[in-house]
């Protein structure tokens, strides 16, 4: 089942080595993998799977489907939820270990989960507004994370999958639908494909 798959560390190393990335860059990506795995270690998603599987699959989609091997993107994909889920990791920690651009991307992708529980729509819409002003890399990782979630909807990932599909279609897809970026075009197409599969 898709929701029980993940990108293992040996698989990640193999892919990066095959692309002849410099060893220092490979080590940076591996460090990000290990940090994300540690931060999400005790988290479980609604479908009963380890949360980290999601983070690793977002990275896997970027690697395998989009053929993006840029370390900054892979690191940002792996770490895209760590600021939300750790009381220890800060933007400064990310900046020190992975550089200012990764810290910027991860911070842009971070929502205040406590506030979101009280007022979901307000926080979600504010997040969309923030993404409108962000780099295309931020939008690409956000939509790739949504694509992974769409691929898990059949496994009871979301309490209200129809609402999740509707909000993604109305709020998030417009961020990319008019873009000429081929990677964004691909992710939008895949999200729509999964949406149609789920809705029948």
mmCIF file of C-alpha atoms in Angstrom:
data_model
loop_
_atom_site.group_PDB
_atom_site.id
_atom_site.type_symbol
_atom_site.label_atom_id
_atom_site.label_comp_id
_atom_site.label_asym_id
_atom_site.label_seq_id
_atom_site.Cartn_x
_atom_site.Cartn_y
_atom_site.Cartn_z
ATOM 1 C CA UNK A 1 0.000 0.000 0.000
ATOM 2 C CA UNK A 2 1.309 3.424 -0.968
ATOM 3 C CA UNK A 3 0.846 4.969 2.479
ATOM 4 C CA UNK A 4 3.152 2.342 4.013
ATOM 5 C CA UNK A 5 6.037 3.105 1.650
ATOM 6 C CA UNK A 6 8.976 5.369 2.405
ATOM 7 C CA UNK A 7 12.320 6.392 0.987
ATOM 8 C CA UNK A 8 14.979 4.573 3.003
ATOM 9 C CA UNK A 9 18.351 6.115 3.775
ATOM 10 C CA UNK A 10 20.268 3.562 1.620
ATOM 11 C CA UNK A 11 17.904 4.289 -1.289
ATOM 12 C CA UNK A 12 18.462 8.016 -0.870
ATOM 13 C CA UNK A 13 22.249 7.602 -0.739
ATOM 14 C CA UNK A 14 22.164 5.404 -3.839
ATOM 15 C CA UNK A 15 20.186 7.983 -5.818
ATOM 16 C CA UNK A 16 22.439 10.866 -4.782
ATOM 17 C CA UNK A 17 25.610 8.928 -5.501
ATOM 18 C CA UNK A 18 24.287 7.969 -8.937
ATOM 19 C CA UNK A 19 23.870 11.691 -9.700
ATOM 20 C CA UNK A 20 27.528 12.228 -8.778
ATOM 21 C CA UNK A 21 26.751 14.852 -6.179
ATOM 22 C CA UNK A 22 29.734 15.975 -4.160
ATOM 23 C CA UNK A 23 30.165 14.026 -0.942
ATOM 24 C CA UNK A 24 29.708 17.178 1.160
ATOM 25 C CA UNK A 25 26.273 17.747 -0.461
ATOM 26 C CA UNK A 26 25.293 14.101 -0.015
ATOM 27 C CA UNK A 27 26.185 14.407 3.668
ATOM 28 C CA UNK A 28 24.020 17.524 4.014
ATOM 29 C CA UNK A 29 21.016 15.691 2.575
ATOM 30 C CA UNK A 30 21.675 12.663 4.800
ATOM 31 C CA UNK A 31 21.865 14.950 7.846
ATOM 32 C CA UNK A 32 18.498 16.446 6.893
ATOM 33 C CA UNK A 33 17.025 12.946 6.502
ATOM 34 C CA UNK A 34 18.287 11.919 9.945
ATOM 35 C CA UNK A 35 17.081 15.156 11.554
ATOM 36 C CA UNK A 36 13.585 14.806 10.075
ATOM 37 C CA UNK A 37 13.431 11.139 11.104
ATOM 38 C CA UNK A 38 14.391 12.129 14.647
ATOM 39 C CA UNK A 39 11.920 15.032 14.905
ATOM 40 C CA UNK A 40 9.020 12.914 13.632
ATOM 41 C CA UNK A 41 10.095 9.718 15.440
ATOM 42 C CA UNK A 42 7.064 9.393 17.715
ATOM 43 C CA UNK A 43 4.478 10.911 15.387
ATOM 44 C CA UNK A 44 1.846 8.752 13.733
ATOM 45 C CA UNK A 45 -0.558 9.905 11.037
ATOM 46 C CA UNK A 46 -4.321 9.312 11.062
ATOM 47 C CA UNK A 47 -3.820 6.256 8.844
ATOM 48 C CA UNK A 48 -1.543 4.664 11.470
ATOM 49 C CA UNK A 49 1.723 5.131 9.553
ATOM 50 C CA UNK A 50 4.865 6.882 10.861
ATOM 51 C CA UNK A 51 4.740 10.595 10.027
ATOM 52 C CA UNK A 52 8.279 10.505 8.683
ATOM 53 C CA UNK A 53 7.143 8.283 5.804
ATOM 54 C CA UNK A 54 5.334 11.351 4.441
ATOM 55 C CA UNK A 55 8.436 13.574 4.621
ATOM 56 C CA UNK A 56 10.566 10.920 2.923
ATOM 57 C CA UNK A 57 7.996 10.411 0.154
ATOM 58 C CA UNK A 58 7.855 14.142 -0.586
ATOM 59 C CA UNK A 59 11.611 13.952 -1.139
ATOM 60 C CA UNK A 60 11.152 10.765 -3.212
ATOM 61 C CA UNK A 61 8.604 12.436 -5.529
ATOM 62 C CA UNK A 62 10.997 15.343 -6.079
ATOM 63 C CA UNK A 63 13.844 12.935 -6.828
ATOM 64 C CA UNK A 64 12.114 10.208 -8.837
ATOM 65 C CA UNK A 65 9.221 11.965 -10.549
ATOM 66 C CA UNK A 66 10.513 15.508 -10.992
ATOM 67 C CA UNK A 67 14.177 14.487 -11.434
ATOM 68 C CA UNK A 68 15.307 17.348 -9.200
ATOM 69 C CA UNK A 69 18.634 16.631 -7.507
ATOM 70 C CA UNK A 70 19.338 20.060 -6.050
ATOM 71 C CA UNK A 71 20.421 19.506 -2.413
ATOM 72 C CA UNK A 72 18.597 22.637 -1.189
ATOM 73 C CA UNK A 73 15.302 21.312 -2.550
ATOM 74 C CA UNK A 74 15.805 17.799 -1.192
ATOM 75 C CA UNK A 75 16.794 19.093 2.239
ATOM 76 C CA UNK A 76 13.828 21.485 2.318
ATOM 77 C CA UNK A 77 11.469 18.671 1.300
ATOM 78 C CA UNK A 78 12.730 16.404 4.073
ATOM 79 C CA UNK A 79 12.531 19.170 6.670
ATOM 80 C CA UNK A 80 9.335 20.862 5.506
ATOM 81 C CA UNK A 81 7.412 20.037 8.705
ATOM 82 C CA UNK A 82 10.149 20.071 11.358
ATOM 83 C CA UNK A 83 9.486 23.609 12.634
ATOM 84 C CA UNK A 84 5.820 22.700 13.151
ATOM 85 C CA UNK A 85 6.618 19.522 15.026
ATOM 86 C CA UNK A 86 9.646 20.336 17.174
ATOM 87 C CA UNK A 87 9.984 22.587 20.187
ATOM 88 C CA UNK A 88 13.779 22.437 19.879
ATOM 89 C CA UNK A 89 14.438 23.084 16.183
ATOM 90 C CA UNK A 90 14.263 26.759 15.254
ATOM 91 C CA UNK A 91 14.838 28.719 12.072
ATOM 92 C CA UNK A 92 18.242 29.646 13.495
ATOM 93 C CA UNK A 93 19.168 25.994 13.970
ATOM 94 C CA UNK A 94 18.205 25.261 10.367
ATOM 95 C CA UNK A 95 20.135 28.281 9.135
ATOM 96 C CA UNK A 96 23.250 27.227 11.050
ATOM 97 C CA UNK A 97 23.126 23.628 9.791
ATOM 98 C CA UNK A 98 21.665 23.928 6.302
ATOM 99 C CA UNK A 99 21.953 27.567 5.228
ATOM 100 C CA UNK A 100 19.647 30.563 4.948
ATOM 101 C CA UNK A 101 17.702 29.411 1.877
ATOM 102 C CA UNK A 102 16.628 26.092 3.433
ATOM 103 C CA UNK A 103 15.654 27.969 6.612
ATOM 104 C CA UNK A 104 13.596 30.415 4.528
ATOM 105 C CA UNK A 105 11.768 27.648 2.632
ATOM 106 C CA UNK A 106 10.981 25.605 5.752
ATOM 107 C CA UNK A 107 9.815 28.689 7.663
ATOM 108 C CA UNK A 108 7.570 29.666 4.735
ATOM 109 C CA UNK A 109 6.023 26.188 4.766
ATOM 110 C CA UNK A 110 5.370 26.305 8.518
ATOM 111 C CA UNK A 111 1.939 26.935 10.019
ATOM 112 C CA UNK A 112 1.033 27.566 13.654
ATOM 113 C CA UNK A 113 -0.702 24.269 14.368
ATOM 114 C CA UNK A 114 -2.120 25.366 17.729
ATOM 115 C CA UNK A 115 -3.747 28.407 16.169
ATOM 116 C CA UNK A 116 -4.894 26.310 13.222
ATOM 117 C CA UNK A 117 -6.840 24.023 15.561
ATOM 118 C CA UNK A 118 -8.743 27.043 16.867
ATOM 119 C CA UNK A 119 -9.304 28.721 13.512
ATOM 120 C CA UNK A 120 -8.402 26.473 10.598
ATOM 121 C CA UNK A 121 -9.638 28.678 7.766
ATOM 122 C CA UNK A 122 -7.934 31.850 8.985
ATOM 123 C CA UNK A 123 -4.526 30.161 9.363
ATOM 124 C CA UNK A 124 -4.846 28.180 6.126
ATOM 125 C CA UNK A 125 -5.807 31.229 4.078
ATOM 126 C CA UNK A 126 -2.965 33.242 5.642
ATOM 127 C CA UNK A 127 -0.604 30.425 4.643
ATOM 128 C CA UNK A 128 -1.830 30.579 1.048
ATOM 129 C CA UNK A 129 -1.249 34.350 1.026
ATOM 130 C CA UNK A 130 2.275 33.783 2.319
ATOM 131 C CA UNK A 131 2.914 31.244 -0.449
ATOM 132 C CA UNK A 132 1.770 33.758 -3.076
ATOM 133 C CA UNK A 133 4.723 35.959 -2.100
ATOM 134 C CA UNK A 134 7.214 33.092 -1.806
ATOM 135 C CA UNK A 135 9.612 31.415 -4.230
ATOM 136 C CA UNK A 136 8.362 28.741 -6.623
ATOM 137 C CA UNK A 137 10.391 26.216 -4.631
ATOM 138 C CA UNK A 138 8.127 26.793 -1.612
ATOM 139 C CA UNK A 139 5.009 26.302 -3.719
ATOM 140 C CA UNK A 140 6.471 23.201 -5.331
ATOM 141 C CA UNK A 141 7.242 21.529 -2.001
ATOM 142 C CA UNK A 142 3.849 22.505 -0.546
ATOM 143 C CA UNK A 143 2.002 21.045 -3.546
ATOM 144 C CA UNK A 144 4.199 17.939 -3.569
ATOM 145 C CA UNK A 145 3.288 17.375 0.081
ATOM 146 C CA UNK A 146 -0.370 17.781 -0.866
ATOM 147 C CA UNK A 147 0.076 15.303 -3.722
ATOM 148 C CA UNK A 148 1.487 12.740 -1.304
ATOM 149 C CA UNK A 149 -1.497 13.318 0.980
ATOM 150 C CA UNK A 150 -3.890 12.909 -1.952
ATOM 151 C CA UNK A 151 -2.276 9.555 -2.725
ATOM 152 C CA UNK A 152 -3.030 8.515 0.868
ATOM 153 C CA UNK A 153 -6.670 9.636 1.013
ATOM 154 C CA UNK A 154 -7.994 6.134 0.328
ATOM 155 C CA UNK A 155 -6.295 4.966 3.542
ATOM 156 C CA UNK A 156 -8.300 7.217 5.881
ATOM 157 C CA UNK A 157 -5.600 9.858 6.158
ATOM 158 C CA UNK A 158 -8.032 12.763 6.508
ATOM 159 C CA UNK A 159 -11.170 12.921 8.643
ATOM 160 C CA UNK A 160 -12.904 14.857 5.862
ATOM 161 C CA UNK A 161 -11.165 13.995 2.570
ATOM 162 C CA UNK A 162 -13.757 15.782 0.429
ATOM 163 C CA UNK A 163 -13.120 19.056 2.273
ATOM 164 C CA UNK A 164 -9.349 18.554 1.933
ATOM 165 C CA UNK A 165 -9.741 18.022 -1.820
ATOM 166 C CA UNK A 166 -11.989 21.077 -2.114
ATOM 167 C CA UNK A 167 -9.611 23.348 -0.184
ATOM 168 C CA UNK A 168 -6.611 22.124 -2.160
ATOM 169 C CA UNK A 169 -8.457 22.725 -5.437
ATOM 170 C CA UNK A 170 -9.722 26.182 -4.486
ATOM 171 C CA UNK A 171 -6.781 27.526 -2.486
ATOM 172 C CA UNK A 172 -3.583 25.729 -3.444
ATOM 173 C CA UNK A 173 -3.855 24.691 -7.087
ATOM 174 C CA UNK A 174 -4.380 28.298 -8.275
ATOM 175 C CA UNK A 175 -0.884 29.056 -6.923
ATOM 176 C CA UNK A 176 0.545 26.926 -9.721
ATOM 177 C CA UNK A 177 -2.031 26.395 -12.468
ATOM 178 C CA UNK A 178 -0.831 29.342 -14.569
ATOM 179 C CA UNK A 179 2.861 28.733 -13.963
ATOM 180 C CA UNK A 180 5.095 27.767 -16.876
ATOM 181 C CA UNK A 181 7.314 25.814 -14.485
ATOM 182 C CA UNK A 182 7.229 22.231 -15.827
ATOM 183 C CA UNK A 183 7.640 20.766 -12.345
ATOM 184 C CA UNK A 184 4.649 22.677 -10.994
ATOM 185 C CA UNK A 185 2.632 21.699 -14.077
ATOM 186 C CA UNK A 186 3.428 18.029 -13.416
ATOM 187 C CA UNK A 187 2.413 18.201 -9.743
ATOM 188 C CA UNK A 188 -0.857 19.986 -10.577
ATOM 189 C CA UNK A 189 -1.657 17.310 -13.181
ATOM 190 C CA UNK A 190 -0.925 14.519 -10.681
ATOM 191 C CA UNK A 191 -3.045 16.131 -7.952
ATOM 192 C CA UNK A 192 -5.962 16.401 -10.376
ATOM 193 C CA UNK A 193 -5.479 12.778 -11.397
ATOM 194 C CA UNK A 194 -5.604 11.646 -7.751
ATOM 195 C CA UNK A 195 -8.602 13.882 -7.114
ATOM 196 C CA UNK A 196 -10.497 12.301 -9.983
ATOM 197 C CA UNK A 197 -9.545 8.811 -8.789
ATOM 198 C CA UNK A 198 -10.841 9.499 -5.317
ATOM 199 C CA UNK A 199 -14.040 11.257 -6.384
ATOM 200 C CA UNK A 200 -14.712 8.620 -9.062
#
